[in-house]
mmCIF file of C-alpha atoms in Angstrom:
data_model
loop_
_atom_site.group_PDB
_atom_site.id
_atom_site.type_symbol
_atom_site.label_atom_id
_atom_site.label_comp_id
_atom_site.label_asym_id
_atom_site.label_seq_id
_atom_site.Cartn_x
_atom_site.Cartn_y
_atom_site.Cartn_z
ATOM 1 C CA UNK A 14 -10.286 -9.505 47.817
ATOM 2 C CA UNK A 15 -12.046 -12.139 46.013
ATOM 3 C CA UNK A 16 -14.970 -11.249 44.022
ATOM 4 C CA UNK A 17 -17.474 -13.665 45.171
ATOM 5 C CA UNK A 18 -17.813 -15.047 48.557
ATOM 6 C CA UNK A 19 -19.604 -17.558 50.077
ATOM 7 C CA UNK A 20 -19.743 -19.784 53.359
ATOM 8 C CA UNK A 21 -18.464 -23.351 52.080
ATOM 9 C CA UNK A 22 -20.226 -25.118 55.221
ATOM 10 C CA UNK A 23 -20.778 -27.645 55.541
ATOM 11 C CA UNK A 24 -24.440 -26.625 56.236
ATOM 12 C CA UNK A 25 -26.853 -29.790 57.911
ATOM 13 C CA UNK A 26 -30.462 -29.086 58.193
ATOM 14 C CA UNK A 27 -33.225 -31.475 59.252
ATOM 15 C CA UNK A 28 -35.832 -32.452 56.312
ATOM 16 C CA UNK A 29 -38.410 -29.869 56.259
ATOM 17 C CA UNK A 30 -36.486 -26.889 57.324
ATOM 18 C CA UNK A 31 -36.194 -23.605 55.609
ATOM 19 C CA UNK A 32 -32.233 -23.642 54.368
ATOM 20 C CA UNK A 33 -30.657 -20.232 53.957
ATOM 21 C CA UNK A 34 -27.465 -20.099 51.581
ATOM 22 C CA UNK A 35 -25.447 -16.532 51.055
ATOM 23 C CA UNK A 36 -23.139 -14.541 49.087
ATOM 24 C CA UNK A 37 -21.502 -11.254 48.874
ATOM 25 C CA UNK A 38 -19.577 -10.020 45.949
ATOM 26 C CA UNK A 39 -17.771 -6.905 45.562
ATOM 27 C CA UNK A 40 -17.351 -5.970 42.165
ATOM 28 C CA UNK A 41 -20.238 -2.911 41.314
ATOM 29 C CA UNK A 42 -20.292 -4.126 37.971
ATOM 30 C CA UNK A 43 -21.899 -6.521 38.677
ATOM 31 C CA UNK A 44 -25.257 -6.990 36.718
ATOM 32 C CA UNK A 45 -27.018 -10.493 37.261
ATOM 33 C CA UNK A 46 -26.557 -13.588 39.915
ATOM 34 C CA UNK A 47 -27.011 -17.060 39.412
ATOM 35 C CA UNK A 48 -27.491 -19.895 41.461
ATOM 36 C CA UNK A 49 -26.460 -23.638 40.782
ATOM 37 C CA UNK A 50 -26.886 -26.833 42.100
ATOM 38 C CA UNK A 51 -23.937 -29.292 42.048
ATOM 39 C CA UNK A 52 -23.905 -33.048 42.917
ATOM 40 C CA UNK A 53 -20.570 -34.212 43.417
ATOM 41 C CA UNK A 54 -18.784 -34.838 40.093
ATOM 42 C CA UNK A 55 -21.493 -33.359 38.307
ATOM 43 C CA UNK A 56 -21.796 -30.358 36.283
ATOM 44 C CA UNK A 57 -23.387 -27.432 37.476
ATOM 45 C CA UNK A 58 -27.272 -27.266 37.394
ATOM 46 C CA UNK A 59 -28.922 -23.506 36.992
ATOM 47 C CA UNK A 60 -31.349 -23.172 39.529
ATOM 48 C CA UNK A 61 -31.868 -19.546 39.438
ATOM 49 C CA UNK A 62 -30.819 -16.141 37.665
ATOM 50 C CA UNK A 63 -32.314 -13.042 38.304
ATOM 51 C CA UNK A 64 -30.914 -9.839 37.415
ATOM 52 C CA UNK A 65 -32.212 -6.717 39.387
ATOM 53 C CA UNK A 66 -32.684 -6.552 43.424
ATOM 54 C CA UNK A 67 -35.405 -7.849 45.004
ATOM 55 C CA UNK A 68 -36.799 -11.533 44.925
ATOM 56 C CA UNK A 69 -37.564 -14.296 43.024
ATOM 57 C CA UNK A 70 -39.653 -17.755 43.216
ATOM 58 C CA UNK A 71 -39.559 -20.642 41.842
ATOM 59 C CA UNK A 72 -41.307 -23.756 43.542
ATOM 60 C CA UNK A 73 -39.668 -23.892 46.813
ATOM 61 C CA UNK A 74 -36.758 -22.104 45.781
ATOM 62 C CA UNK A 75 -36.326 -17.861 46.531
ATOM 63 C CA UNK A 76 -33.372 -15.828 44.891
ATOM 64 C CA UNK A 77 -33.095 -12.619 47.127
ATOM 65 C CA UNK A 78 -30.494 -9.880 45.710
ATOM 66 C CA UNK A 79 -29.277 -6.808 47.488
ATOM 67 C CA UNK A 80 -27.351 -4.607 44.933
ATOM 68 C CA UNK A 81 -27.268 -2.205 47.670
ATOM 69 C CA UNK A 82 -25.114 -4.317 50.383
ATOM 70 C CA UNK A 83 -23.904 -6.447 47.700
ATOM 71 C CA UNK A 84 -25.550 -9.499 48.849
ATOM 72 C CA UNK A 85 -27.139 -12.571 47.367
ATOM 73 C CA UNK A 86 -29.195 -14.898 49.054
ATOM 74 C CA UNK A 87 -31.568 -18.529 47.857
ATOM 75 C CA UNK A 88 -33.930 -19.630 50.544
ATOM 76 C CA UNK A 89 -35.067 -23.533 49.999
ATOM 77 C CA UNK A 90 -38.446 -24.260 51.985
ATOM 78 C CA UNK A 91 -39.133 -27.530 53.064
ATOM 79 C CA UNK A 92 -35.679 -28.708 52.260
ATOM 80 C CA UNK A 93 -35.490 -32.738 51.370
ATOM 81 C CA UNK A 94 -32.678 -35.235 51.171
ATOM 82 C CA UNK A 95 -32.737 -34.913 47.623
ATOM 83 C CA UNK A 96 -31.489 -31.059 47.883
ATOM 84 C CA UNK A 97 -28.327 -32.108 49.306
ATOM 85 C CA UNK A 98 -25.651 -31.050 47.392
ATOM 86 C CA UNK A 99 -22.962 -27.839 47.045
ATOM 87 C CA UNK A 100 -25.617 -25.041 45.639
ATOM 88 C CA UNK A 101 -22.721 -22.060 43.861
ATOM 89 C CA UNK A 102 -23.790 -18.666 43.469
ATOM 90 C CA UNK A 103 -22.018 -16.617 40.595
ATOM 91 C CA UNK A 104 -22.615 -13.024 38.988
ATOM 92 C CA UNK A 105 -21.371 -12.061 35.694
ATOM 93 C CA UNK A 106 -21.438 -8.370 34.238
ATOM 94 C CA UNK A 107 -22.409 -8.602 30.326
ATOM 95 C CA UNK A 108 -24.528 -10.727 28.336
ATOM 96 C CA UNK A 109 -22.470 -13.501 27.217
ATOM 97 C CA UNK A 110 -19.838 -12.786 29.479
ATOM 98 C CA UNK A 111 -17.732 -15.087 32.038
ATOM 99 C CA UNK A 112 -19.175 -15.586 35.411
ATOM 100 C CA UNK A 113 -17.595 -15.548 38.747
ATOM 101 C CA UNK A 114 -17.916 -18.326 41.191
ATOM 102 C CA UNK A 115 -18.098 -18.223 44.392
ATOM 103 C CA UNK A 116 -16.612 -21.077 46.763
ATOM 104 C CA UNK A 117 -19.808 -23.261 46.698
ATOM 105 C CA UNK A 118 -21.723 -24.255 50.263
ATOM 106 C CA UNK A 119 -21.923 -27.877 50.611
ATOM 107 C CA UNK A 120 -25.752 -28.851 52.030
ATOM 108 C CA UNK A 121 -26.941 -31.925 53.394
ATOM 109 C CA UNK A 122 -30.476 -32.279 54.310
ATOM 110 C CA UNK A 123 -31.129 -35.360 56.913
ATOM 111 C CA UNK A 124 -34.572 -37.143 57.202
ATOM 112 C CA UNK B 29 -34.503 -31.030 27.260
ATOM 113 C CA UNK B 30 -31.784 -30.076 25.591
ATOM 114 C CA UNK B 31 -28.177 -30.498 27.140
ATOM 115 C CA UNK B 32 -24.840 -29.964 26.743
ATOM 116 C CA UNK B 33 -22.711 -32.913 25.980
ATOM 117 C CA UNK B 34 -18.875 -33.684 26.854
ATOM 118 C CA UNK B 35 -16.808 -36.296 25.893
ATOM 119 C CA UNK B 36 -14.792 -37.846 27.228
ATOM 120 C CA UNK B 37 -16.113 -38.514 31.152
ATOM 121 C CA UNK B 38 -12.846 -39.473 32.287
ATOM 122 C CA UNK B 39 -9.226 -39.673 30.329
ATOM 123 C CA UNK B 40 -6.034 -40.296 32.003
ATOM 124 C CA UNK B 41 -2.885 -38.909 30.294
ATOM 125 C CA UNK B 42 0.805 -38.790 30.968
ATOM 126 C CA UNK B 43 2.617 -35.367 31.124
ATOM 127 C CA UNK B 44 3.747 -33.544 28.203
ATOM 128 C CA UNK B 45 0.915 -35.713 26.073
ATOM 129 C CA UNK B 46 -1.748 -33.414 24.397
ATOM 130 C CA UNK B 47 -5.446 -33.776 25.145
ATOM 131 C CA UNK B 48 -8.714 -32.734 23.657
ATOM 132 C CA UNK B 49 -11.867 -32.184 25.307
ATOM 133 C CA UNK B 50 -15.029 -32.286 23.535
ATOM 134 C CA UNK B 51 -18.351 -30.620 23.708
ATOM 135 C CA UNK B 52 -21.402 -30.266 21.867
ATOM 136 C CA UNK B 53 -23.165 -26.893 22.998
ATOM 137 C CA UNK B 54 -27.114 -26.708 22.995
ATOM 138 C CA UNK B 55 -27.932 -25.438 19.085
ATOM 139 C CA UNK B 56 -29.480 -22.182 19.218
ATOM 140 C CA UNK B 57 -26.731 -20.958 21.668
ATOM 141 C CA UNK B 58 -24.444 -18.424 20.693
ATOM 142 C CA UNK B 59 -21.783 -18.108 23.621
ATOM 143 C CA UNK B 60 -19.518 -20.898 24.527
ATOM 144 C CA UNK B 61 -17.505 -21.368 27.695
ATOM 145 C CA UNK B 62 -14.969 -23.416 28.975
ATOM 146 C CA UNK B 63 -14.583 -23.468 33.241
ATOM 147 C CA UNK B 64 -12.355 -25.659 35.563
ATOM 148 C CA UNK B 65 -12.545 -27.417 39.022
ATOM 149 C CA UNK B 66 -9.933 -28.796 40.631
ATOM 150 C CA UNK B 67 -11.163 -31.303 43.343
ATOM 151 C CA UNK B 68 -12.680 -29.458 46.183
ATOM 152 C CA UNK B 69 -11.844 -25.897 44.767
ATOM 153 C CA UNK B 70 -13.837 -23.202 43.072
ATOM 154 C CA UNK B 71 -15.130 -23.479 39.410
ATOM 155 C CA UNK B 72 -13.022 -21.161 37.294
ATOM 156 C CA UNK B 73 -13.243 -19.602 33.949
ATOM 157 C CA UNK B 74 -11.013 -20.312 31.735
ATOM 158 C CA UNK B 75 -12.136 -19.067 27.975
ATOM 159 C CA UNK B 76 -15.544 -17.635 26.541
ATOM 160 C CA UNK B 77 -15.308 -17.925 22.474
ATOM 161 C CA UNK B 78 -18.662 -15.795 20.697
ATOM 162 C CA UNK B 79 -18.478 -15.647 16.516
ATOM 163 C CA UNK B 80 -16.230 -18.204 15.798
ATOM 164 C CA UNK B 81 -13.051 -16.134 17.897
ATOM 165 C CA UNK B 82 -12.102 -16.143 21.952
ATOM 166 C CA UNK B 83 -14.175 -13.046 23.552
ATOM 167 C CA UNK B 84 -12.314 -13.105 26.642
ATOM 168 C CA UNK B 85 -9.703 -15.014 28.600
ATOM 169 C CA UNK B 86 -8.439 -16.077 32.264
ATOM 170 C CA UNK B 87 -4.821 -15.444 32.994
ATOM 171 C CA UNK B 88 -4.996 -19.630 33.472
ATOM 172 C CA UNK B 89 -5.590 -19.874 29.757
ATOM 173 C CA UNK B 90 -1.566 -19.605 28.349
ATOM 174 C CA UNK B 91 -0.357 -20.568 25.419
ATOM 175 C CA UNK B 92 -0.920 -24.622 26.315
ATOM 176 C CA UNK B 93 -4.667 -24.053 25.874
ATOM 177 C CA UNK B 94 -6.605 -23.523 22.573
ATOM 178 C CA UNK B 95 -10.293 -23.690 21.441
ATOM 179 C CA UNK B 96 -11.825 -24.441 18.577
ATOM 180 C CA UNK B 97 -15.612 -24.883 16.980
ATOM 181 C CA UNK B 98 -14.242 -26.871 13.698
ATOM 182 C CA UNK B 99 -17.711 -27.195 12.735
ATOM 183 C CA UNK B 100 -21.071 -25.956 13.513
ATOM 184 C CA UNK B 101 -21.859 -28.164 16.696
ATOM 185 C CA UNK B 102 -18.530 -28.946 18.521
ATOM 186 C CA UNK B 103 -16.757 -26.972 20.362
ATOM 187 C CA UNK B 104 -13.397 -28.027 21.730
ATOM 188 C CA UNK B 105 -10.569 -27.442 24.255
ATOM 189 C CA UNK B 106 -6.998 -28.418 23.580
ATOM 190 C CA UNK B 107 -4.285 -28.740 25.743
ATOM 191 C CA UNK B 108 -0.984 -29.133 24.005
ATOM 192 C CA UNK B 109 1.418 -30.564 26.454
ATOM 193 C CA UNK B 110 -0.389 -31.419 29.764
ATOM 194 C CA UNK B 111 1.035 -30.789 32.790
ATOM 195 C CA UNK B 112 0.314 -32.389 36.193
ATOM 196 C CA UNK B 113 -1.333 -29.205 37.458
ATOM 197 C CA UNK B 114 -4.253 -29.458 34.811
ATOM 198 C CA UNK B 115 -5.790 -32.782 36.491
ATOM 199 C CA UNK B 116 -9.489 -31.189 36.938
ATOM 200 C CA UNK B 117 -12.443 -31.375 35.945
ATOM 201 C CA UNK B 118 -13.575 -29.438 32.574
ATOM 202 C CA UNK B 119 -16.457 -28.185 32.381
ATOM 203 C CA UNK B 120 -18.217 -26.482 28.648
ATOM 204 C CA UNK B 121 -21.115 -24.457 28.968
ATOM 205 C CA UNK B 122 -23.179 -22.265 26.505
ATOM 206 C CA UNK B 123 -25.446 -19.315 26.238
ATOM 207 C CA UNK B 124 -27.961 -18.235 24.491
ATOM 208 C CA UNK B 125 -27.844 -14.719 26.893
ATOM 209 C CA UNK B 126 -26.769 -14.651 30.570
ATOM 210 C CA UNK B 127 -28.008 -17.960 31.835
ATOM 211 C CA UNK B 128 -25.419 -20.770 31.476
ATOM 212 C CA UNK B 129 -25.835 -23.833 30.903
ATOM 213 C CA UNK B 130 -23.147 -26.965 31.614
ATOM 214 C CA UNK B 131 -21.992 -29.799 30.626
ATOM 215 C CA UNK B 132 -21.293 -32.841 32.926
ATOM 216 C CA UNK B 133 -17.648 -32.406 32.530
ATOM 217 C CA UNK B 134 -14.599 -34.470 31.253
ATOM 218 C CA UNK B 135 -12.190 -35.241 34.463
ATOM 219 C CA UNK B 136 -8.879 -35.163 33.329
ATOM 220 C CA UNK B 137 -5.980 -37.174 35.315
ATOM 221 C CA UNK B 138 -2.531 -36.603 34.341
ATOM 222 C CA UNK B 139 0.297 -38.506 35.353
#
């Protein structure tokens, strides 16, 4: 069983829509989820890490975990063209420790 | 802002030739991290390195692959005799805690 899971897409939305990306993981040991932002041939860009359930904003940007169902979620309101790209979620267990990608879900946002 | 820098972008090799990848970590970090992609596959870990030794390895991470920080800003990843399997993209990332942060990779092409 992989550890992290994610739908690779691809995922197209029309400009302005709310864009819903998702995870699950299955390792309990889990202790805090990240989300990145990769263009292609880029390096991965942190968009979000939160550690504990529940959500978290920034901008237009939510990171929603579930330590209960072992499930991740980042909401993107009014998506733009410029937020196409493959967004990764990955959870680690200890400070300083590796982290654990998942597959990545390529986006592309159409105006 | 500061960033984490890799050099080389790009460096094409023939097998059995040894290669080193270079990275300058942001300064105040105290983790370092090198991770993998091969085209259109899922970033993996492949070494973590914390006070100057390796914390933690991937099973990917044999006896080809070293690490080094020779010095108190670089940080670097050698592979001894490259095979054609280890075209990917490298990626070196650093932490000051849990979040990490990337480079913008060094694709690597062997022949």
């Amino acid at each position: 069983q992989k550890e992290v899971e994610q739908d690779p897409g691809p995922l197209s939305v029309p400009e302005g829509a709310i864009v819903s990306l998702n995870c699950t993981y299955s390792n309990s040991a889990f202790q805090y989820f990240m989300w990145y932002r990769q263009y292609s041939r880029k390096g991965p860009e942190l968009l979000m890490y939160t550690y504990s359930s529940g959500n978290k904003e920034d901008g237009r940007f939510t990171a929603q975990v579930d330590k209960s169902s072992k499930y991740i979620s980042l909401f993107i309101r009014d998506s733009q063209p410029s937020d196409s790209a493959t967004y990764l979620c990955a959870s680690g267990e200890v400070e300083g420790g590796k982290l654990i990608f998942g597959q990545g879900t390529e986006l592309s946002v159409k105006p | 802002e500061p960033e984490v820098t890799q050099t080389p972008s790009h460096q094409v090799t023939q097998m059995g030739q040894e290669v080193i990848l270079r990275c300058v970590p942001i300064s105040n970090h105290l983790y370092f991290y090198w991770y993998r992609q091969i085209l259109g596959q899922k970033v993996e870990f492949l070494v973590s390195f914390y006070n100057n030794e390796i914390s933690e390895k991937s099973e990917i991470f044999d006896d080809q692959f070293s690490v080094e920080r020779p010095d108190g800003s670089n940080f670097t990843l050698k592979i001894r005799s490259t095979k054609l399997e280890d075209s990917a993209m490298y990626f070196c990332a650093s932490s000051y805690a849990n979040e990490l942060f990337f480079g913008e990779g060094s694709r690597l092409t062997v022949l």
